[in-house]
Amino acid sequence: MSISNPEIKKLYGLAAGRCSICKMDVFGNDVHIGEMAHIIAKSLKGARGNEVLSGGRNSYDNLILLCANHHTEVDQNPNFYTVEKLQSIKAEHEKIVASLFDTPKERDNDLSFLKIFMRFVPFTRLRYFVEHLPTSVKLELCSVGDMFEAHCKDNPHLYPLNDQNLQGYFDSFIRSYYDLWYVISGSTDVEGRQQSNFSQADERFYLHMERKHLPYEKIAELNDILNEKNSKFITAYMNLIDFIRGNYQEVDLNSYQQ
């Protein structure tokens, strides 16, 4: 039995004609690249085909709209793309689509927060600012905290964010930033005196670790801490970028105005 027209219309409509994973328009350049992938394969020998199915194999509940590339990826990696994971991806994608119309004010507020933040923070350069840690770091990194705090004071109605997934990613990002900056801007006890971990900014706006004034064991300890904090910061930063690109395409990540 083929997939019925009502099932097709429901699938494409609730997914807004976009791949549930990469959000690509499946009608790009007047070419239809969408594919109705089976969560549990039609054949028992197919991807996830031996899983228990409560409804029909060609029913809406067992279908997910994907682009051709992700259809191939999903079927070639059944251990990663489990039934539960695909159902979650589908549900989350359809929730995002519905939110565009169900809660326009809440989404508009989240968009406003992101757009203002990106305008005043050199967001796309943050990885460059920390690439020389633990030895040195760009002073401009502090703009993340400065602008976030100013933004929250000026626009208290925009934060916390309404989208709980966005809030989770942003909260992880900002927390990891503060954890990292706390070490950079902090000090270390050296025989009863407090020694700054990093120097004042030089003419190129770099802060350098105070290696001349810190004992070897303190430098080694700082290196380990900074590497750990920086790794977590970059991970949270990249996760936030991926989420915004996939779900808030109206936001220009490179809109910083110096």
mmCIF file of N, CA and C in Angstrom, residues 7 11 36-42 52-53 55-64 83 87 90:
data_model
loop_
_atom_site.group_PDB
_atom_site.id
_atom_site.type_symbol
_atom_site.label_atom_id
_atom_site.label_comp_id
_atom_site.label_asym_id
_atom_site.label_seq_id
_atom_site.Cartn_x
_atom_site.Cartn_y
_atom_site.Cartn_z
ATOM 1 N N GLU A 7 -2.079 11.594 4.377
ATOM 2 C CA GLU A 7 -0.873 11.422 5.194
ATOM 3 C C GLU A 7 0.258 12.304 4.663
ATOM 4 N N LEU A 11 2.067 15.396 6.697
ATOM 5 C CA LEU A 11 3.507 15.366 6.942
ATOM 6 C C LEU A 11 4.175 16.640 6.437
ATOM 7 N N MET A 36 9.993 11.295 2.066
ATOM 8 C CA MET A 36 9.230 10.846 3.236
ATOM 9 C C MET A 36 9.889 9.585 3.777
ATOM 10 N N ALA A 37 10.744 9.767 4.769
ATOM 11 C CA ALA A 37 11.512 8.652 5.314
ATOM 12 C C ALA A 37 10.685 7.888 6.339
ATOM 13 N N HIS A 38 10.831 6.583 6.324
ATOM 14 C CA HIS A 38 10.158 5.739 7.309
ATOM 15 C C HIS A 38 10.996 5.686 8.591
ATOM 16 N N ILE A 39 10.371 5.965 9.698
ATOM 17 C CA ILE A 39 11.056 5.831 10.984
ATOM 18 C C ILE A 39 11.353 4.355 11.233
ATOM 19 N N ILE A 40 10.362 3.505 11.048
ATOM 20 C CA ILE A 40 10.545 2.050 11.042
ATOM 21 C C ILE A 40 10.334 1.605 9.598
ATOM 22 N N ALA A 41 11.359 0.997 9.026
ATOM 23 C CA ALA A 41 11.366 0.675 7.599
ATOM 24 C C ALA A 41 10.158 -0.164 7.184
ATOM 25 N N LYS A 42 9.800 -0.032 5.906
ATOM 26 C CA LYS A 42 8.703 -0.833 5.366
ATOM 27 C C LYS A 42 9.042 -2.323 5.429
ATOM 28 N N VAL A 52 9.039 -2.610 17.034
ATOM 29 C CA VAL A 52 7.598 -2.786 17.157
ATOM 30 C C VAL A 52 6.878 -1.546 16.635
ATOM 31 N N LEU A 53 5.871 -1.761 15.807
ATOM 32 C CA LEU A 53 5.121 -0.664 15.205
ATOM 33 C C LEU A 53 3.657 -0.784 15.588
ATOM 34 N N GLY A 55 1.131 1.384 14.549
ATOM 35 C CA GLY A 55 0.228 1.737 13.452
ATOM 36 C C GLY A 55 0.738 1.206 12.131
ATOM 37 N N GLY A 56 0.245 1.791 11.030
ATOM 38 C CA GLY A 56 0.680 1.368 9.709
ATOM 39 C C GLY A 56 2.058 1.903 9.369
ATOM 40 N N ARG A 57 2.777 1.146 8.564
ATOM 41 C CA ARG A 57 4.141 1.560 8.206
ATOM 42 C C ARG A 57 4.149 2.799 7.308
ATOM 43 N N ASN A 58 3.062 3.032 6.585
ATOM 44 C CA ASN A 58 2.971 4.209 5.730
ATOM 45 C C ASN A 58 2.113 5.308 6.349
ATOM 46 N N SER A 59 1.905 5.226 7.643
ATOM 47 C CA SER A 59 1.097 6.237 8.326
ATOM 48 C C SER A 59 1.946 7.469 8.651
ATOM 49 N N TYR A 60 1.281 8.577 8.889
ATOM 50 C CA TYR A 60 1.978 9.814 9.265
ATOM 51 C C TYR A 60 2.881 9.594 10.473
ATOM 52 N N ASP A 61 2.404 8.830 11.458
ATOM 53 C CA ASP A 61 3.169 8.621 12.689
ATOM 54 C C ASP A 61 4.494 7.919 12.444
ATOM 55 N N ASN A 62 4.607 7.182 11.343
ATOM 56 C CA ASN A 62 5.837 6.442 11.059
ATOM 57 C C ASN A 62 6.664 7.112 9.971
ATOM 58 N N LEU A 63 6.347 8.348 9.649
ATOM 59 C CA LEU A 63 7.073 9.069 8.600
ATOM 60 C C LEU A 63 7.714 10.330 9.157
ATOM 61 N N ILE A 64 8.837 10.724 8.557
ATOM 62 C CA ILE A 64 9.499 11.969 8.912
ATOM 63 C C ILE A 64 10.005 12.598 7.615
ATOM 64 N N VAL A 83 14.580 4.824 16.725
ATOM 65 C CA VAL A 83 13.179 5.213 16.591
ATOM 66 C C VAL A 83 12.875 6.389 17.523
ATOM 67 N N GLN A 87 11.727 10.171 16.355
ATOM 68 C CA GLN A 87 10.445 10.695 16.825
ATOM 69 C C GLN A 87 10.643 12.027 17.557
ATOM 70 N N LYS A 90 11.471 14.759 14.941
ATOM 71 C CA LYS A 90 10.239 15.139 14.233
ATOM 72 C C LYS A 90 9.354 16.020 15.109
#
